[in-house]
CSV table of C-alpha atoms in Angstrom, one decimal:
chain,number,residue,atom,x,y,z
A,298,UNK,CA,125.6,63.5,122.8
A,299,UNK,CA,129.0,61.9,122.8
A,300,UNK,CA,131.6,63.3,125.1
A,301,UNK,CA,133.9,64.2,122.2
A,302,UNK,CA,131.3,66.0,120.2
A,303,UNK,CA,131.1,68.7,122.7
A,304,UNK,CA,132.4,72.1,121.5
A,305,UNK,CA,135.4,73.6,123.0
A,306,UNK,CA,134.3,76.4,125.2
A,307,UNK,CA,135.2,79.7,123.7
A,308,UNK,CA,134.5,81.8,126.7
A,309,UNK,CA,135.3,80.6,130.2
A,310,UNK,CA,134.9,82.2,133.6
A,311,UNK,CA,137.4,80.8,136.1
A,312,UNK,CA,136.4,81.8,139.6
A,313,UNK,CA,139.2,81.8,142.2
A,314,UNK,CA,138.0,82.1,145.8
A,315,UNK,CA,140.6,84.2,147.6
A,316,UNK,CA,140.9,85.1,151.3
A,317,UNK,CA,143.6,86.1,153.8
A,318,UNK,CA,145.2,82.7,153.7
A,319,UNK,CA,148.5,81.6,152.0
A,320,UNK,CA,146.6,78.6,150.7
A,321,UNK,CA,144.2,80.8,148.6
A,322,UNK,CA,147.1,82.8,147.2
A,323,UNK,CA,148.9,79.5,146.3
A,324,UNK,CA,145.7,78.3,144.6
A,325,UNK,CA,145.6,81.5,142.5
A,326,UNK,CA,149.2,81.1,141.5
A,327,UNK,CA,148.5,77.4,140.6
A,328,UNK,CA,145.5,78.4,138.5
A,329,UNK,CA,147.5,80.9,136.5
A,330,UNK,CA,150.2,78.3,135.8
A,331,UNK,CA,147.9,75.4,135.0
A,332,UNK,CA,144.6,76.7,133.7
A,333,UNK,CA,145.7,80.0,132.0
A,334,UNK,CA,148.6,78.8,129.9
A,335,UNK,CA,149.9,81.0,127.1
A,336,UNK,CA,147.8,79.8,124.2
A,337,UNK,CA,144.5,80.5,126.0
A,338,UNK,CA,142.2,82.8,124.1
A,339,UNK,CA,141.7,86.1,125.8
A,340,UNK,CA,138.1,85.2,126.3
A,341,UNK,CA,139.0,83.5,129.5
A,342,UNK,CA,138.1,85.7,132.4
A,343,UNK,CA,139.7,85.2,135.8
A,344,UNK,CA,137.2,86.3,138.5
A,345,UNK,CA,138.6,86.9,142.0
A,346,UNK,CA,136.0,86.2,144.5
A,347,UNK,CA,136.4,87.5,148.1
A,348,UNK,CA,133.8,86.9,150.7
A,349,UNK,CA,134.0,89.3,153.6
A,350,UNK,CA,133.3,87.9,157.1
A,351,UNK,CA,129.7,88.9,158.0
A,352,UNK,CA,129.4,92.1,160.1
A,353,UNK,CA,126.3,91.2,162.1
A,354,UNK,CA,125.8,93.6,164.9
A,355,UNK,CA,122.1,93.0,165.3
A,356,UNK,CA,121.2,92.6,169.0
A,357,UNK,CA,124.4,94.0,170.2
A,358,UNK,CA,124.8,97.5,171.7
A,359,UNK,CA,127.9,98.8,170.0
A,360,UNK,CA,128.8,102.4,170.0
A,361,UNK,CA,128.8,104.0,166.5
A,362,UNK,CA,132.6,104.3,166.5
A,363,UNK,CA,133.0,100.6,167.3
A,364,UNK,CA,130.9,99.6,164.3
A,365,UNK,CA,132.8,102.1,162.2
A,366,UNK,CA,136.1,100.5,163.3
A,367,UNK,CA,134.8,97.0,162.5
A,368,UNK,CA,133.7,98.1,159.1
A,369,UNK,CA,137.0,99.8,158.5
A,370,UNK,CA,138.8,96.6,159.5
A,371,UNK,CA,136.6,94.6,157.0
A,372,UNK,CA,137.4,97.0,154.3
A,373,UNK,CA,141.1,97.0,155.0
A,374,UNK,CA,141.0,93.2,154.9
A,375,UNK,CA,139.4,93.3,151.5
A,376,UNK,CA,142.0,95.7,150.1
A,377,UNK,CA,144.8,93.6,151.6
A,378,UNK,CA,143.5,90.4,150.0
A,379,UNK,CA,142.9,92.0,146.6
A,380,UNK,CA,146.4,93.6,146.7
A,381,UNK,CA,148.1,90.3,147.4
A,382,UNK,CA,146.1,88.7,144.6
A,383,UNK,CA,147.0,91.5,142.2
A,384,UNK,CA,150.7,91.1,143.0
A,385,UNK,CA,150.4,87.5,141.8
A,386,UNK,CA,148.5,87.9,138.6
A,387,UNK,CA,150.3,91.1,137.6
A,388,UNK,CA,153.5,89.1,137.2
A,389,UNK,CA,151.8,86.6,135.0
A,390,UNK,CA,152.3,86.6,131.2
A,391,UNK,CA,150.3,87.0,129.1
A,392,UNK,CA,148.0,89.5,130.6
A,393,UNK,CA,144.8,88.0,132.1
A,394,UNK,CA,141.4,89.6,132.0
A,395,UNK,CA,140.5,89.9,135.7
A,396,UNK,CA,137.3,90.9,137.4
A,397,UNK,CA,137.0,91.3,141.2
A,398,UNK,CA,133.8,90.4,143.1
A,399,UNK,CA,133.3,91.1,146.7
A,400,UNK,CA,130.5,89.3,148.7
A,401,UNK,CA,129.8,88.9,152.4
A,402,UNK,CA,128.3,86.4,154.6
A,403,UNK,CA,129.0,82.7,155.4
A,404,UNK,CA,131.9,81.9,153.0
A,405,UNK,CA,130.7,78.5,151.9
A,406,UNK,CA,127.1,79.5,151.1
A,407,UNK,CA,128.2,82.8,149.6
A,408,UNK,CA,130.8,81.1,147.3
A,409,UNK,CA,128.3,78.6,146.0
A,410,UNK,CA,125.7,81.3,145.3
A,411,UNK,CA,128.3,83.5,143.6
A,412,UNK,CA,129.6,80.6,141.4
A,413,UNK,CA,126.1,80.0,140.1
A,414,UNK,CA,125.4,83.7,139.6
A,415,UNK,CA,128.7,84.4,137.8
A,416,UNK,CA,128.2,81.4,135.5
A,417,UNK,CA,131.6,79.9,136.5
A,418,UNK,CA,133.0,77.2,134.3
A,419,UNK,CA,135.6,76.3,136.9
A,420,UNK,CA,135.9,77.1,140.6
A,421,UNK,CA,139.4,77.1,142.1
A,422,UNK,CA,140.0,77.2,145.9
A,423,UNK,CA,142.8,76.6,148.4
A,424,UNK,CA,142.5,74.0,151.1
A,425,UNK,CA,143.4,74.5,154.7
A,426,UNK,CA,145.1,71.4,155.9
A,427,UNK,CA,143.3,71.3,159.2
A,428,UNK,CA,143.6,68.5,161.6
A,429,UNK,CA,140.7,66.3,162.7
A,430,UNK,CA,139.4,68.6,165.5
A,431,UNK,CA,139.7,71.8,163.7
A,432,UNK,CA,138.0,70.3,160.7
A,433,UNK,CA,135.2,68.8,162.9
A,434,UNK,CA,134.6,72.2,164.5
A,435,UNK,CA,134.9,74.5,161.5
A,436,UNK,CA,133.7,72.2,158.7
A,437,UNK,CA,135.4,72.6,155.4
A,438,UNK,CA,134.5,75.2,152.8
A,439,UNK,CA,135.9,73.0,150.0
A,440,UNK,CA,133.9,69.9,151.2
A,441,UNK,CA,130.7,72.0,151.1
A,442,UNK,CA,131.5,73.5,147.7
A,443,UNK,CA,132.3,70.0,146.3
A,444,UNK,CA,128.8,69.0,147.2
A,445,UNK,CA,127.0,72.1,146.1
A,446,UNK,CA,128.6,73.7,143.1
A,447,UNK,CA,127.7,72.4,139.6
A,448,UNK,CA,130.9,73.2,137.8
A,449,UNK,CA,134.3,71.5,138.1
A,450,UNK,CA,136.0,72.3,141.3
A,451,UNK,CA,139.8,72.4,141.8
A,452,UNK,CA,140.9,72.0,145.4
A,453,UNK,CA,144.6,73.1,145.5
A,454,UNK,CA,146.7,72.0,148.4
A,455,UNK,CA,150.0,73.7,149.0
A,456,UNK,CA,152.9,71.2,148.8
A,457,UNK,CA,154.3,70.4,152.3
A,458,UNK,CA,157.5,72.2,151.6
A,459,UNK,CA,155.8,75.5,150.9
A,460,UNK,CA,153.5,75.3,153.9
A,461,UNK,CA,153.9,77.7,156.8
A,462,UNK,CA,154.0,76.7,160.4
A,463,UNK,CA,150.7,78.4,161.2
A,464,UNK,CA,148.6,75.7,159.6
A,465,UNK,CA,149.3,73.2,162.4
B,255,UNK,CA,159.9,81.2,149.8
B,256,UNK,CA,157.5,83.5,148.0
B,257,UNK,CA,154.8,81.9,145.9
B,258,UNK,CA,156.0,83.5,142.7
B,259,UNK,CA,159.6,82.4,143.0
B,260,UNK,CA,158.6,78.8,142.6
B,261,UNK,CA,159.8,77.2,139.4
B,262,UNK,CA,157.4,76.3,136.7
B,263,UNK,CA,157.1,72.5,136.8
B,264,UNK,CA,158.9,71.0,133.8
B,265,UNK,CA,157.6,67.5,134.2
B,266,UNK,CA,154.1,66.8,135.4
B,267,UNK,CA,152.1,63.7,136.1
B,268,UNK,CA,148.4,64.1,135.7
B,269,UNK,CA,146.5,61.2,137.1
B,270,UNK,CA,142.9,60.7,136.0
B,271,UNK,CA,141.0,58.1,138.0
B,272,UNK,CA,138.8,56.2,135.5
B,273,UNK,CA,136.0,53.7,136.1
B,274,UNK,CA,132.9,52.4,134.3
B,275,UNK,CA,131.0,55.6,134.9
B,276,UNK,CA,130.2,58.3,132.3
B,277,UNK,CA,131.3,60.8,134.9
B,278,UNK,CA,134.9,59.6,134.9
B,279,UNK,CA,135.0,59.7,131.1
B,280,UNK,CA,133.7,63.2,131.1
B,281,UNK,CA,136.4,64.1,133.7
B,282,UNK,CA,139.1,62.6,131.3
B,283,UNK,CA,137.7,64.7,128.4
B,284,UNK,CA,137.7,67.8,130.6
B,285,UNK,CA,141.2,67.2,131.7
B,286,UNK,CA,142.4,67.0,128.1
B,287,UNK,CA,140.7,70.2,127.1
B,288,UNK,CA,141.6,72.2,130.2
B,289,UNK,CA,144.9,70.8,131.5
B,290,UNK,CA,146.6,69.5,128.4
B,291,UNK,CA,146.3,72.5,126.1
B,292,UNK,CA,148.3,72.7,122.9
B,293,UNK,CA,151.4,74.4,124.2
B,294,UNK,CA,152.1,72.0,127.0
B,295,UNK,CA,155.5,70.5,126.9
B,296,UNK,CA,155.5,66.8,126.0
B,297,UNK,CA,156.9,66.2,129.5
B,298,UNK,CA,153.4,66.0,130.8
B,299,UNK,CA,152.3,62.4,131.3
B,300,UNK,CA,148.7,61.5,131.5
B,301,UNK,CA,148.3,58.5,133.8
B,302,UNK,CA,145.0,56.6,133.6
B,303,UNK,CA,144.4,54.9,136.9
B,304,UNK,CA,141.8,52.2,137.1
B,305,UNK,CA,141.1,50.4,140.4
B,306,UNK,CA,139.4,47.1,139.9
B,307,UNK,CA,136.8,46.0,142.4
B,308,UNK,CA,138.4,43.7,145.0
B,309,UNK,CA,138.0,40.0,144.3
B,310,UNK,CA,138.0,38.7,147.8
B,311,UNK,CA,137.0,35.1,147.9
B,312,UNK,CA,138.5,34.3,151.2
B,313,UNK,CA,136.1,32.3,153.4
B,314,UNK,CA,133.8,31.4,150.6
B,315,UNK,CA,133.6,28.0,149.0
B,316,UNK,CA,133.5,28.8,145.3
B,317,UNK,CA,134.2,26.3,142.6
B,318,UNK,CA,137.3,27.0,140.6
B,319,UNK,CA,135.2,27.9,137.5
B,320,UNK,CA,133.2,30.5,139.5
B,321,UNK,CA,136.4,32.2,140.5
B,322,UNK,CA,137.7,32.0,137.0
B,323,UNK,CA,134.4,33.6,135.8
B,324,UNK,CA,134.7,36.4,138.3
B,325,UNK,CA,138.3,37.0,137.3
B,326,UNK,CA,137.3,37.1,133.7
B,327,UNK,CA,134.5,39.6,134.4
B,328,UNK,CA,137.0,41.8,136.2
B,329,UNK,CA,139.4,41.6,133.4
B,330,UNK,CA,136.7,42.4,130.8
B,331,UNK,CA,135.7,45.4,132.9
B,332,UNK,CA,139.3,46.7,132.9
B,333,UNK,CA,139.6,46.3,129.1
B,334,UNK,CA,136.3,48.0,128.6
B,335,UNK,CA,137.2,51.0,130.8
B,336,UNK,CA,140.6,51.4,129.2
B,337,UNK,CA,139.1,51.1,125.6
B,338,UNK,CA,136.6,53.8,126.3
B,339,UNK,CA,139.3,56.1,127.8
B,340,UNK,CA,141.5,55.4,124.7
B,341,UNK,CA,138.8,56.4,122.4
B,342,UNK,CA,138.7,59.8,124.1
B,343,UNK,CA,142.4,60.6,124.3
B,344,UNK,CA,143.2,59.2,120.8
B,345,UNK,CA,141.0,61.9,119.3
B,346,UNK,CA,143.0,64.6,121.2
B,347,UNK,CA,145.5,66.8,119.5
B,348,UNK,CA,148.4,67.0,120.1
B,349,UNK,CA,149.4,63.5,121.0
B,350,UNK,CA,149.5,62.9,124.8
B,351,UNK,CA,152.0,60.7,126.5
B,352,UNK,CA,149.7,58.2,128.3
B,353,UNK,CA,150.4,55.5,130.9
B,354,UNK,CA,147.9,53.0,132.2
B,355,UNK,CA,147.9,51.8,135.8
B,356,UNK,CA,145.7,49.1,137.1
B,357,UNK,CA,145.2,48.6,140.8
B,358,UNK,CA,142.6,46.7,142.9
B,359,UNK,CA,140.9,47.1,146.2
B,360,UNK,CA,138.8,49.7,147.9
B,361,UNK,CA,138.8,52.5,145.3
B,362,UNK,CA,139.3,55.5,147.6
B,363,UNK,CA,142.2,54.0,149.5
B,364,UNK,CA,143.8,52.6,146.4
B,365,UNK,CA,143.6,55.9,144.6
B,366,UNK,CA,145.2,57.8,147.4
B,367,UNK,CA,148.0,55.3,147.7
B,368,UNK,CA,148.6,55.3,143.9
B,369,UNK,CA,148.6,59.1,143.7
B,370,UNK,CA,151.4,59.2,146.3
B,371,UNK,CA,153.3,56.4,144.7
B,372,UNK,CA,153.1,57.8,141.2
B,373,UNK,CA,154.2,61.2,142.3
B,374,UNK,CA,151.1,62.8,140.8
B,375,UNK,CA,151.1,66.6,140.4
B,376,UNK,CA,147.3,66.7,139.8
B,377,UNK,CA,144.6,64.2,140.4
B,378,UNK,CA,141.4,64.5,138.3
B,379,UNK,CA,138.3,62.5,139.0
B,380,UNK,CA,134.6,62.5,138.1
B,381,UNK,CA,131.9,63.0,140.6
B,382,UNK,CA,128.8,61.0,141.0
B,383,UNK,CA,126.0,63.3,141.8
B,384,UNK,CA,124.5,61.0,144.4
B,385,UNK,CA,121.6,62.1,146.5
B,386,UNK,CA,121.7,62.3,150.3
B,387,UNK,CA,121.0,58.6,151.0
B,388,UNK,CA,123.2,57.1,148.4
B,389,UNK,CA,126.0,59.4,149.6
B,390,UNK,CA,125.4,58.6,153.2
B,391,UNK,CA,125.6,54.8,152.4
B,392,UNK,CA,128.4,54.8,149.9
B,393,UNK,CA,130.4,57.7,151.1
B,394,UNK,CA,132.1,59.7,148.4
B,395,UNK,CA,135.4,58.8,146.8
B,396,UNK,CA,136.1,62.4,145.9
B,397,UNK,CA,135.4,63.6,149.5
B,398,UNK,CA,137.9,61.0,150.8
B,399,UNK,CA,140.5,61.9,148.2
B,400,UNK,CA,140.1,65.6,149.0
B,401,UNK,CA,141.0,64.9,152.6
B,402,UNK,CA,143.9,62.5,151.9
B,403,UNK,CA,145.8,63.4,148.7
B,404,UNK,CA,148.6,65.9,148.9
B,405,UNK,CA,148.4,67.2,145.4
B,406,UNK,CA,145.7,69.5,143.8
B,407,UNK,CA,142.5,67.6,143.2
B,408,UNK,CA,140.1,68.4,140.4
B,409,UNK,CA,136.6,67.2,140.9
B,410,UNK,CA,134.8,67.4,137.6
B,411,UNK,CA,131.0,67.4,137.6
B,412,UNK,CA,129.2,66.8,134.3
B,413,UNK,CA,127.0,69.6,133.4
B,414,UNK,CA,123.3,68.8,134.0
B,415,UNK,CA,122.5,68.8,130.3
B,416,UNK,CA,125.1,66.1,129.6
B,417,UNK,CA,124.0,63.9,132.5
B,418,UNK,CA,122.2,60.6,131.9
B,419,UNK,CA,119.1,59.5,133.6
B,420,UNK,CA,121.0,56.7,135.4
B,421,UNK,CA,122.5,58.9,138.0
B,422,UNK,CA,119.2,59.7,139.8
């Protein structure tokens, strides 16, 4: 099959991995501007994927109210991330078909599994511009996804001028 | 500055790193379909970047005609890559403003330097789906670029069905 004979995809699922970071919100905004331009058919679905931090309390003796507080915190975080994302795509013209998916667990594994399950055509994610030590300790979610997802991956870095001081 | 206050970019340089691989040609085709849709302003420039393998003959005693043959091979390779790329973008509607840039040296360093120099807004590259050992030996150009370029990077993987047997 020649490359050019391939049909233009009529239906596309674009998955944007969102989290609490400014970087992920910037990636969402970039995606709207660059991948969902005005003549896109309404068959493109933007899927916002948020992976909650795992709430693993096995082996710990937490009082019931502590666990409830942790769960509440997790749920507040999810709402906060999705509200911020909503504020970004609501301003975008034309209206985009949006779905929200919430997962939990280790972000990099959970994103790769979700991308496969959702039949994503493109995965978009932000990139924390960590220094050497932070990267060595934490690993990089985008590195992992680049190795493991099957679809095209867009790693969006925020331009230096738009970066906040907290990513030092 | 809020994310949404940012101006839409009027002029964009999209750099596609091309080489002899099917993966890079697929990435170019993906870029045309997904990043250069029909309502894009003609101010978007598609820059095809090809990095020739280094021709380092220092310290070797090659006869002049051997060097000439190596140079000829390198030049043939460049023409072949650019012709294949041309066949892809020529078929694309609407006409795209294309520039061709040739560099030489170690691909990953040369790409990162060129991206900076060309003021790229987006870098698009293919991805060789190497196995563990090949990746460990060769490293990955896209991994390196993900760490070092400042602009959004698109790593395009060819869908399994379109992959050839030679990337085992």
